[in-house]
mmCIF file of C-alpha atoms in Angstrom:
data_model
loop_
_atom_site.group_PDB
_atom_site.id
_atom_site.type_symbol
_atom_site.label_atom_id
_atom_site.label_comp_id
_atom_site.label_asym_id
_atom_site.label_seq_id
_atom_site.Cartn_x
_atom_site.Cartn_y
_atom_site.Cartn_z
ATOM 1 C CA MET A 1 21.353 -14.754 -0.931
ATOM 2 C CA ALA A 2 17.756 -15.487 -2.401
ATOM 3 C CA SER A 3 16.833 -17.780 -4.465
ATOM 4 C CA ILE A 4 15.529 -17.284 -7.796
ATOM 5 C CA PRO A 5 11.452 -16.945 -8.122
ATOM 6 C CA PRO A 6 11.049 -19.863 -10.842
ATOM 7 C CA ALA A 7 9.278 -17.761 -13.055
ATOM 8 C CA PHE A 8 12.749 -16.077 -13.499
ATOM 9 C CA SER A 9 14.959 -19.089 -13.807
ATOM 10 C CA GLN A 10 15.257 -18.472 -17.398
ATOM 11 C CA CYS A 11 16.859 -15.500 -16.946
ATOM 12 C CA PHE A 12 20.389 -17.067 -15.888
ATOM 13 C CA PRO A 13 20.703 -19.925 -19.023
ATOM 14 C CA SER A 14 22.612 -23.480 -17.777
ATOM 15 C CA PRO A 15 25.088 -24.205 -17.706
ATOM 16 C CA LYS A 16 27.129 -21.290 -18.150
ATOM 17 C CA THR A 17 30.448 -21.494 -20.536
ATOM 18 C CA GLN A 18 33.445 -20.601 -19.043
ATOM 19 C CA GLU A 19 34.270 -17.338 -20.804
ATOM 20 C CA ASP A 20 30.551 -16.439 -19.978
ATOM 21 C CA ASN A 21 31.594 -17.571 -15.803
ATOM 22 C CA ASP A 22 34.765 -15.510 -16.290
ATOM 23 C CA ARG A 23 33.358 -12.427 -17.522
ATOM 24 C CA ASP A 24 30.439 -12.211 -14.777
ATOM 25 C CA GLU A 25 32.835 -13.210 -12.015
ATOM 26 C CA GLU A 26 36.009 -10.258 -13.398
ATOM 27 C CA ILE A 27 32.792 -7.887 -13.388
ATOM 28 C CA TYR A 28 31.620 -8.490 -9.962
ATOM 29 C CA LYS A 29 34.649 -8.602 -8.365
ATOM 30 C CA SER A 30 35.663 -5.227 -9.277
ATOM 31 C CA TYR A 31 32.331 -4.066 -8.079
ATOM 32 C CA ASP A 32 32.908 -5.446 -4.439
ATOM 33 C CA ASN A 33 37.120 -3.087 -4.610
ATOM 34 C CA LEU A 34 34.509 -0.237 -4.451
ATOM 35 C CA THR A 35 33.440 -1.371 -0.924
ATOM 36 C CA SER A 36 36.620 -0.259 0.878
ATOM 37 C CA GLN A 37 36.780 2.676 -0.958
ATOM 38 C CA LEU A 38 33.060 4.240 0.576
ATOM 39 C CA PRO A 39 32.097 5.179 4.336
ATOM 40 C CA ILE A 40 30.947 2.617 6.223
ATOM 41 C CA LEU A 41 28.407 2.200 8.644
ATOM 42 C CA HIS A 42 27.890 -0.528 11.257
ATOM 43 C CA HIS A 43 25.009 1.408 13.638
ATOM 44 C CA TRP A 44 21.515 0.084 11.689
ATOM 45 C CA PRO A 45 22.437 -3.960 12.371
ATOM 46 C CA PRO A 46 21.518 -6.686 11.214
ATOM 47 C CA PHE A 47 22.711 -4.778 7.863
ATOM 48 C CA SER A 48 26.261 -2.250 7.643
ATOM 49 C CA LEU A 49 25.187 1.290 5.590
ATOM 50 C CA ILE A 50 27.535 2.123 3.069
ATOM 51 C CA HIS A 51 27.210 5.571 1.520
ATOM 52 C CA TYR A 52 27.724 5.599 -2.452
ATOM 53 C CA GLN A 53 26.375 8.087 -4.563
ATOM 54 C CA SER A 54 24.754 10.382 -1.996
ATOM 55 C CA CYS A 55 22.603 7.315 -0.718
ATOM 56 C CA TRP A 56 23.447 4.331 2.395
ATOM 57 C CA ILE A 57 22.421 0.927 0.912
ATOM 58 C CA PRO A 58 23.108 -2.316 3.019
ATOM 59 C CA ASN A 59 26.742 -3.061 2.036
ATOM 60 C CA VAL A 60 26.170 -6.407 0.737
ATOM 61 C CA LEU A 61 24.028 -4.117 -2.207
ATOM 62 C CA LEU A 62 26.954 -2.599 -3.221
ATOM 63 C CA PRO A 63 28.003 -4.834 -6.169
ATOM 64 C CA ILE A 64 24.259 -5.436 -7.003
ATOM 65 C CA THR A 65 23.797 -1.714 -7.238
ATOM 66 C CA VAL A 66 26.562 -1.405 -10.121
ATOM 67 C CA ALA A 67 25.807 -4.525 -11.591
ATOM 68 C CA ILE A 68 21.924 -2.545 -11.985
ATOM 69 C CA GLN A 69 22.910 0.810 -12.767
ATOM 70 C CA SER A 70 25.612 -0.885 -15.819
ATOM 71 C CA TYR A 71 23.176 -3.751 -17.455
ATOM 72 C CA PHE A 72 19.169 -2.993 -16.849
ATOM 73 C CA ASN A 73 18.138 -2.243 -19.873
ATOM 74 C CA PRO A 74 14.213 -1.910 -19.524
ATOM 75 C CA ARG A 75 12.176 -2.490 -22.618
ATOM 76 C CA PRO A 76 9.078 0.388 -23.021
ATOM 77 C CA ALA A 77 6.362 -2.175 -22.258
ATOM 78 C CA ASP A 78 8.245 -3.246 -18.279
ATOM 79 C CA ILE A 79 7.211 -1.519 -15.008
ATOM 80 C CA LEU A 80 9.072 -0.867 -12.463
ATOM 81 C CA LEU A 81 7.542 -0.887 -8.972
ATOM 82 C CA VAL A 82 9.434 1.818 -6.838
ATOM 83 C CA THR A 83 9.366 2.177 -2.708
ATOM 84 C CA ASN A 84 11.099 3.255 -0.283
ATOM 85 C CA PRO A 85 11.205 0.331 2.690
ATOM 86 C CA LYS A 86 8.186 -0.576 4.283
ATOM 87 C CA SER A 87 5.739 1.713 2.540
ATOM 88 C CA GLY A 88 3.532 -1.190 0.912
ATOM 89 C CA THR A 89 5.948 -2.703 -1.514
ATOM 90 C CA THR A 90 3.965 -6.174 -0.957
ATOM 91 C CA TRP A 91 0.661 -4.943 -1.182
ATOM 92 C CA LEU A 92 1.430 -2.896 -4.407
ATOM 93 C CA LYS A 93 3.124 -5.807 -6.231
ATOM 94 C CA ALA A 94 0.050 -7.938 -5.461
ATOM 95 C CA LEU A 95 -2.053 -5.185 -7.344
ATOM 96 C CA ALA A 96 0.150 -4.826 -10.155
ATOM 97 C CA PHE A 97 0.431 -8.411 -10.847
ATOM 98 C CA ALA A 98 -3.194 -9.087 -9.947
ATOM 99 C CA THR A 99 -4.076 -6.609 -12.819
ATOM 100 C CA LEU A 100 -1.470 -6.724 -15.158
ATOM 101 C CA HIS A 101 -2.430 -10.783 -15.297
ATOM 102 C CA ARG A 102 -6.585 -10.408 -14.924
ATOM 103 C CA HIS A 103 -6.981 -11.953 -17.938
ATOM 104 C CA THR A 104 -4.601 -14.925 -17.549
ATOM 105 C CA TYR A 105 -5.469 -16.029 -14.094
ATOM 106 C CA SER A 106 -8.813 -16.779 -12.492
ATOM 107 C CA LEU A 107 -9.556 -15.933 -8.921
ATOM 108 C CA SER A 108 -10.401 -19.408 -7.565
ATOM 109 C CA ASN A 109 -6.608 -20.755 -9.050
ATOM 110 C CA HIS A 110 -4.579 -17.457 -8.477
ATOM 111 C CA PRO A 111 -0.637 -17.400 -8.473
ATOM 112 C CA LEU A 112 -0.752 -14.957 -5.423
ATOM 113 C CA LEU A 113 -3.239 -17.814 -3.249
ATOM 114 C CA THR A 114 0.135 -20.015 -3.912
ATOM 115 C CA THR A 115 3.180 -17.823 -4.367
ATOM 116 C CA THR A 116 4.538 -14.987 -2.507
ATOM 117 C CA PRO A 117 4.108 -11.154 -4.130
ATOM 118 C CA HIS A 118 7.436 -11.266 -3.872
ATOM 119 C CA ASP A 119 8.338 -14.309 -6.209
ATOM 120 C CA CYS A 120 5.075 -13.265 -8.630
ATOM 121 C CA VAL A 121 7.151 -10.024 -9.358
ATOM 122 C CA PRO A 122 10.959 -9.494 -8.014
ATOM 123 C CA PHE A 123 13.254 -7.123 -6.422
ATOM 124 C CA LEU A 124 15.926 -5.839 -8.847
ATOM 125 C CA GLU A 125 18.288 -6.804 -6.084
ATOM 126 C CA THR A 126 17.274 -10.045 -5.979
ATOM 127 C CA LEU A 127 17.599 -10.920 -9.894
ATOM 128 C CA PHE A 128 21.752 -9.120 -10.339
ATOM 129 C CA ASN A 129 22.140 -10.940 -6.680
ATOM 130 C CA HIS A 130 23.675 -14.087 -8.017
ATOM 131 C CA ARG A 131 26.970 -13.403 -9.314
ATOM 132 C CA THR A 132 25.861 -13.316 -12.655
ATOM 133 C CA ILE A 133 24.337 -10.492 -15.450
ATOM 134 C CA PRO A 134 20.512 -12.095 -15.540
ATOM 135 C CA HIS A 135 18.916 -12.011 -18.993
ATOM 136 C CA LEU A 136 16.048 -9.878 -18.695
ATOM 137 C CA ASN A 137 15.092 -9.353 -21.890
ATOM 138 C CA ILE A 138 14.080 -12.936 -22.887
ATOM 139 C CA LEU A 139 10.891 -12.132 -20.568
ATOM 140 C CA PRO A 140 7.547 -11.909 -21.847
ATOM 141 C CA SER A 141 6.382 -8.048 -21.989
ATOM 142 C CA PRO A 142 5.562 -6.235 -19.957
ATOM 143 C CA THR A 143 7.090 -7.858 -16.927
ATOM 144 C CA ILE A 144 6.799 -6.296 -14.064
ATOM 145 C CA PHE A 145 9.607 -5.476 -11.549
ATOM 146 C CA THR A 146 10.537 -3.918 -8.420
ATOM 147 C CA THR A 147 13.294 -1.972 -6.427
ATOM 148 C CA HIS A 148 14.332 0.269 -3.188
ATOM 149 C CA LEU A 149 17.034 2.150 -5.251
ATOM 150 C CA PRO A 150 16.063 5.913 -5.002
ATOM 151 C CA LEU A 151 16.042 7.374 -8.517
ATOM 152 C CA SER A 152 19.490 8.521 -8.505
ATOM 153 C CA LEU A 153 20.812 5.528 -8.352
ATOM 154 C CA LEU A 154 19.594 3.767 -11.688
ATOM 155 C CA PRO A 155 20.277 4.257 -15.366
ATOM 156 C CA LYS A 156 19.042 6.332 -17.175
ATOM 157 C CA SER A 157 17.758 4.090 -19.062
ATOM 158 C CA VAL A 158 14.984 3.032 -16.804
ATOM 159 C CA LEU A 159 12.645 6.402 -18.148
ATOM 160 C CA SER A 160 11.830 4.000 -21.053
ATOM 161 C CA CYS A 161 10.289 2.157 -18.928
ATOM 162 C CA ARG A 162 6.880 2.994 -16.927
ATOM 163 C CA ILE A 163 8.051 3.576 -13.121
ATOM 164 C CA VAL A 164 4.763 3.358 -10.353
ATOM 165 C CA TYR A 165 6.333 5.442 -7.389
ATOM 166 C CA LEU A 166 4.290 4.542 -3.843
ATOM 167 C CA CYS A 167 5.704 6.859 -1.048
ATOM 168 C CA ARG A 168 4.075 6.482 2.480
ATOM 169 C CA ASP A 169 4.344 9.465 5.847
ATOM 170 C CA PRO A 170 7.928 9.662 7.071
ATOM 171 C CA LYS A 171 6.819 8.240 10.416
ATOM 172 C CA ASP A 172 4.453 4.936 9.897
ATOM 173 C CA THR A 173 7.773 3.948 7.212
ATOM 174 C CA PHE A 174 10.214 4.029 10.305
ATOM 175 C CA VAL A 175 7.867 2.507 12.660
ATOM 176 C CA SER A 176 7.315 -0.057 9.957
ATOM 177 C CA LEU A 177 11.175 -0.386 8.920
ATOM 178 C CA TRP A 178 12.268 -0.205 12.530
ATOM 179 C CA SER A 179 10.098 -3.537 13.608
ATOM 180 C CA PHE A 180 11.051 -5.273 9.979
ATOM 181 C CA THR A 181 14.964 -4.776 10.868
ATOM 182 C CA GLU A 182 15.075 -5.821 14.270
ATOM 183 C CA ARG A 183 13.256 -8.850 13.971
ATOM 184 C CA MET A 184 15.881 -9.802 10.722
ATOM 185 C CA SER A 185 18.576 -8.343 13.348
ATOM 186 C CA ILE A 186 16.659 -10.820 16.757
ATOM 187 C CA SER A 187 16.388 -13.599 13.979
ATOM 188 C CA LEU A 188 19.829 -13.571 12.651
ATOM 189 C CA SER A 189 21.480 -13.258 16.017
ATOM 190 C CA GLY A 190 19.398 -16.274 17.724
ATOM 191 C CA ALA A 191 18.333 -13.528 20.333
ATOM 192 C CA THR A 192 15.413 -15.212 21.971
ATOM 193 C CA ASN A 193 13.839 -12.282 23.152
ATOM 194 C CA ARG A 194 13.052 -8.368 21.807
ATOM 195 C CA ASN A 195 15.231 -6.618 24.164
ATOM 196 C CA GLU A 196 17.845 -7.627 22.605
ATOM 197 C CA GLY A 197 16.940 -6.138 18.880
ATOM 198 C CA PHE A 198 17.283 -2.653 17.314
ATOM 199 C CA GLU A 199 17.564 0.087 19.907
ATOM 200 C CA PHE A 200 13.890 2.357 18.921
ATOM 201 C CA ASN A 201 14.888 5.500 20.153
ATOM 202 C CA LYS A 202 18.765 4.700 18.038
ATOM 203 C CA ALA A 203 17.204 3.744 14.862
ATOM 204 C CA PHE A 204 14.951 6.696 15.319
ATOM 205 C CA GLN A 205 18.132 9.400 15.690
ATOM 206 C CA LEU A 206 19.854 7.480 12.759
ATOM 207 C CA PHE A 207 17.083 7.904 10.753
ATOM 208 C CA SER A 208 16.124 11.812 11.682
ATOM 209 C CA GLN A 209 19.854 12.309 10.862
ATOM 210 C CA GLY A 210 18.543 10.546 6.923
ATOM 211 C CA ILE A 211 20.523 7.034 7.859
ATOM 212 C CA ALA A 212 18.585 4.182 6.442
ATOM 213 C CA PRO A 213 18.094 1.690 4.308
ATOM 214 C CA PHE A 214 18.037 3.263 1.311
ATOM 215 C CA GLY A 215 17.881 6.356 2.599
ATOM 216 C CA PRO A 216 17.700 9.887 3.408
ATOM 217 C CA PHE A 217 13.691 9.505 3.085
ATOM 218 C CA TRP A 218 12.877 12.390 1.439
ATOM 219 C CA ASP A 219 15.954 12.392 -0.764
ATOM 220 C CA HIS A 220 13.949 9.153 -2.166
ATOM 221 C CA GLU A 221 10.862 11.010 -2.500
ATOM 222 C CA LEU A 222 11.751 13.874 -3.650
ATOM 223 C CA GLY A 223 14.210 11.993 -7.053
ATOM 224 C CA TYR A 224 10.367 10.064 -7.706
ATOM 225 C CA TRP A 225 7.885 12.593 -6.626
ATOM 226 C CA ASN A 226 10.357 15.495 -9.156
ATOM 227 C CA GLY A 227 10.286 12.215 -11.783
ATOM 228 C CA SER A 228 6.559 12.895 -11.953
ATOM 229 C CA LEU A 229 6.279 16.042 -12.387
ATOM 230 C CA ARG A 230 8.669 16.373 -15.310
ATOM 231 C CA ARG A 231 7.550 12.788 -17.146
ATOM 232 C CA PRO A 232 4.119 12.209 -15.710
ATOM 233 C CA GLU A 233 3.391 9.351 -18.901
ATOM 234 C CA LYS A 234 6.252 7.740 -16.972
ATOM 235 C CA VAL A 235 6.525 8.523 -13.573
ATOM 236 C CA LEU A 236 3.326 7.479 -11.618
ATOM 237 C CA PHE A 237 3.333 9.331 -8.076
ATOM 238 C CA LEU A 238 0.871 7.429 -5.732
ATOM 239 C CA ARG A 239 0.424 7.763 -1.754
ATOM 240 C CA TYR A 240 -0.235 5.111 0.355
ATOM 241 C CA GLU A 241 -2.617 6.706 2.426
ATOM 242 C CA LYS A 242 -5.021 7.836 -0.300
ATOM 243 C CA MET A 243 -4.693 4.170 -1.782
ATOM 244 C CA MET A 244 -5.910 2.916 1.940
ATOM 245 C CA GLU A 245 -9.081 5.421 1.273
ATOM 246 C CA ASP A 246 -10.109 4.904 -1.676
ATOM 247 C CA PRO A 247 -7.976 1.583 -2.991
ATOM 248 C CA VAL A 248 -11.235 0.872 -6.166
ATOM 249 C CA ASN A 249 -9.446 4.132 -7.990
ATOM 250 C CA HIS A 250 -6.388 3.769 -7.553
ATOM 251 C CA LEU A 251 -6.313 0.492 -8.893
ATOM 252 C CA ARG A 252 -8.058 2.050 -11.646
ATOM 253 C CA ARG A 253 -5.188 4.827 -11.990
ATOM 254 C CA LEU A 254 -2.781 2.390 -12.403
ATOM 255 C CA ALA A 255 -3.809 -0.110 -14.054
ATOM 256 C CA GLU A 256 -4.344 2.872 -17.111
ATOM 257 C CA PHE A 257 -0.891 3.731 -16.255
ATOM 258 C CA MET A 258 0.612 0.244 -16.737
ATOM 259 C CA GLY A 259 -1.253 -0.203 -19.774
ATOM 260 C CA CYS A 260 -3.913 -1.890 -19.364
ATOM 261 C CA PRO A 261 -6.751 0.233 -18.178
ATOM 262 C CA PHE A 262 -10.437 -1.980 -17.472
ATOM 263 C CA SER A 263 -13.506 -2.114 -19.784
ATOM 264 C CA THR A 264 -16.638 -0.759 -18.814
ATOM 265 C CA GLU A 265 -17.605 -4.455 -18.552
ATOM 266 C CA GLU A 266 -14.958 -5.328 -16.271
ATOM 267 C CA GLU A 267 -16.150 -1.930 -13.774
ATOM 268 C CA ARG A 268 -20.015 -3.361 -14.293
ATOM 269 C CA ASP A 269 -18.558 -6.585 -13.031
ATOM 270 C CA GLY A 270 -16.879 -5.670 -9.837
ATOM 271 C CA VAL A 271 -13.249 -6.770 -11.160
ATOM 272 C CA MET A 272 -11.831 -3.953 -9.932
ATOM 273 C CA GLU A 273 -13.116 -5.083 -6.674
ATOM 274 C CA ASP A 274 -12.427 -8.849 -6.939
ATOM 275 C CA LEU A 275 -8.772 -7.563 -7.104
ATOM 276 C CA VAL A 276 -8.707 -5.362 -4.290
ATOM 277 C CA GLY A 277 -10.415 -7.921 -2.256
ATOM 278 C CA LEU A 278 -7.616 -10.551 -3.834
ATOM 279 C CA CYS A 279 -5.007 -8.506 -2.965
ATOM 280 C CA SER A 280 -5.965 -7.366 0.333
ATOM 281 C CA PHE A 281 -4.239 -7.076 4.091
ATOM 282 C CA ASP A 282 -6.189 -9.200 5.611
ATOM 283 C CA LYS A 283 -6.555 -12.125 2.942
ATOM 284 C CA LEU A 284 -2.629 -12.265 1.935
ATOM 285 C CA SER A 285 -1.820 -12.116 5.081
ATOM 286 C CA ASN A 286 -3.818 -15.061 6.359
ATOM 287 C CA LEU A 287 -2.849 -17.468 3.735
ATOM 288 C CA GLU A 288 -0.666 -20.250 4.360
ATOM 289 C CA VAL A 289 2.205 -19.058 1.686
ATOM 290 C CA ASN A 290 2.907 -15.750 3.141
ATOM 291 C CA LYS A 291 3.139 -17.144 6.507
ATOM 292 C CA GLY A 292 6.082 -18.613 8.943
ATOM 293 C CA ALA A 293 9.414 -20.329 7.262
ATOM 294 C CA VAL A 294 9.223 -20.482 3.572
ATOM 295 C CA ASN A 295 9.034 -24.472 2.109
ATOM 296 C CA ILE A 296 11.565 -25.179 -0.337
ATOM 297 C CA ASP A 297 10.817 -28.824 -1.613
ATOM 298 C CA GLY A 298 9.577 -29.875 1.702
ATOM 299 C CA GLU A 299 12.614 -28.604 3.941
ATOM 300 C CA THR A 300 12.012 -25.376 5.859
ATOM 301 C CA SER A 301 14.034 -22.461 4.719
ATOM 302 C CA LYS A 302 16.647 -20.724 7.458
ATOM 303 C CA ALA A 303 16.542 -17.525 5.631
ATOM 304 C CA PRO A 304 16.198 -14.673 8.219
ATOM 305 C CA VAL A 305 12.962 -13.130 6.440
ATOM 306 C CA ALA A 306 10.177 -15.541 6.498
ATOM 307 C CA PRO A 307 7.366 -13.799 4.300
ATOM 308 C CA ASP A 308 5.247 -13.146 7.454
ATOM 309 C CA TYR A 309 7.539 -10.029 7.996
ATOM 310 C CA TYR A 310 6.200 -8.630 5.214
ATOM 311 C CA PHE A 311 2.992 -8.771 7.127
ATOM 312 C CA ARG A 312 2.835 -6.330 10.083
ATOM 313 C CA LYS A 313 -0.354 -4.124 10.362
ATOM 314 C CA GLY A 314 -0.180 -2.619 6.768
ATOM 315 C CA LYS A 315 -2.424 0.260 9.007
ATOM 316 C CA VAL A 316 -2.406 4.449 8.620
ATOM 317 C CA GLY A 317 -1.461 6.548 11.833
ATOM 318 C CA ASP A 318 0.320 3.239 13.765
ATOM 319 C CA TRP A 319 3.620 5.413 14.535
ATOM 320 C CA VAL A 320 0.749 6.688 17.289
ATOM 321 C CA ASN A 321 1.671 3.793 19.340
ATOM 322 C CA TYR A 322 4.957 4.156 19.022
ATOM 323 C CA LEU A 323 6.378 7.348 18.473
ATOM 324 C CA SER A 324 6.321 10.535 21.540
ATOM 325 C CA ILE A 325 4.742 13.445 20.815
ATOM 326 C CA GLU A 326 8.073 15.189 20.408
ATOM 327 C CA MET A 327 9.602 12.912 17.988
ATOM 328 C CA ALA A 328 6.725 12.735 15.497
ATOM 329 C CA GLU A 329 6.989 16.679 15.838
ATOM 330 C CA LYS A 330 10.950 16.198 15.518
ATOM 331 C CA LEU A 331 10.129 14.162 12.383
ATOM 332 C CA ASP A 332 7.548 16.529 11.142
ATOM 333 C CA ALA A 333 9.971 19.725 11.216
ATOM 334 C CA ILE A 334 12.621 17.862 9.240
ATOM 335 C CA THR A 335 10.165 16.322 6.832
ATOM 336 C CA LYS A 336 8.577 20.020 6.084
ATOM 337 C CA GLU A 337 11.884 21.404 5.830
ATOM 338 C CA LYS A 338 13.664 18.840 3.521
ATOM 339 C CA LEU A 339 10.157 18.926 1.456
ATOM 340 C CA HIS A 340 9.902 22.417 1.445
ATOM 341 C CA GLY A 341 9.044 23.988 -2.066
ATOM 342 C CA SER A 342 8.774 21.067 -3.594
ATOM 343 C CA GLY A 343 5.283 20.570 -3.713
ATOM 344 C CA LEU A 344 5.389 17.632 -1.806
ATOM 345 C CA SER A 345 4.113 17.295 2.203
ATOM 346 C CA PHE A 346 2.621 14.841 4.920
ATOM 347 C CA GLU A 347 0.523 17.846 5.734
ATOM 348 C CA THR A 348 -2.472 15.712 6.616
ATOM 349 C CA SER A 349 -0.738 13.404 9.236
ATOM 350 C CA THR A 350 1.402 15.679 11.649
ATOM 351 C CA ALA A 351 1.287 15.284 15.175
ATOM 352 C CA ALA A 352 -0.329 18.764 15.195
ATOM 353 C CA SER A 353 -3.120 17.472 12.457
ATOM 354 C CA ILE A 354 -3.629 13.996 14.699
ATOM 355 C CA CYS A 355 -3.802 16.257 17.914
ATOM 356 C CA ALA A 356 -5.949 18.548 16.767
ATOM 357 C CA SER A 357 -8.745 16.048 14.846
ATOM 358 C CA SER A 358 -8.177 14.019 18.256
ATOM 359 C CA GLN A 359 -9.932 17.524 20.154
ATOM 360 C CA VAL A 360 -12.637 17.279 17.943
#
């Protein structure tokens, strides 16, 4: 079970009364019972995926997801960061946290230097993963949360806060997701080499069919894309590739949306550039806190997801080193069909466009 980030431990009063304990246990047991009633697949190790309300989620997250649907009630000033898995989540967490709290911490003594972005900005899936309903409203306002859940699985109350969604090209998303889950699978199984992990072609076929954690990929993207069209004041839709091209201007947009715009003086003094540097892949991935296993109270954690799992390459277009042209064209065709008529596309990063540019 994921541990509670220290800054959020206040959401879990201790000791709990017996009445509260019995209530929470009854709530989560009722959610557990849903698992036996829904389709489940065991083909995406290390997860078993369960089909809940048209979405594939890791089966261990089903009771957590239902608890979030029932009890997550964000305040208007709160901020919810959302991504498909392996779409720039860690980077977005760091940027949002550093921007919101830039007047609290100096660059030389910043929490991101000694704390992982995932502890600074926890997943809802982590906070609701302790068989107790967290008291989130006692946290300072605004507070930043994160989730991988599609909009369709979140409570309607979520649109009372501000949502920042970061999307990424499906080919790069798939490659990074496969690498992450394969590494987790090897870690959990105790295998000694990558040949014993999650077979690449099998993962590709599943992803292409929409079977992946929090998938289908395209439904996930479209839910928040359409939300941003209907409620642009509530949903900010960002693209990973564009952010990589111009991180400073995208950070400006992010700050304005979160309600903490940069002042003229801050822009003149290079504050945005400083924060982009603090949150860069090279900076974060080389910090000791983001390397290897987690160290808790002097002991090395046996958790299957060490901090460095979240830092692979962070590059745009790395899929060319993994996917054949045929695989890339297949995924492009599926993406074009699924997104047709929505106004959302990935035309600039298709296999055809990459091949054409390489011949210039």
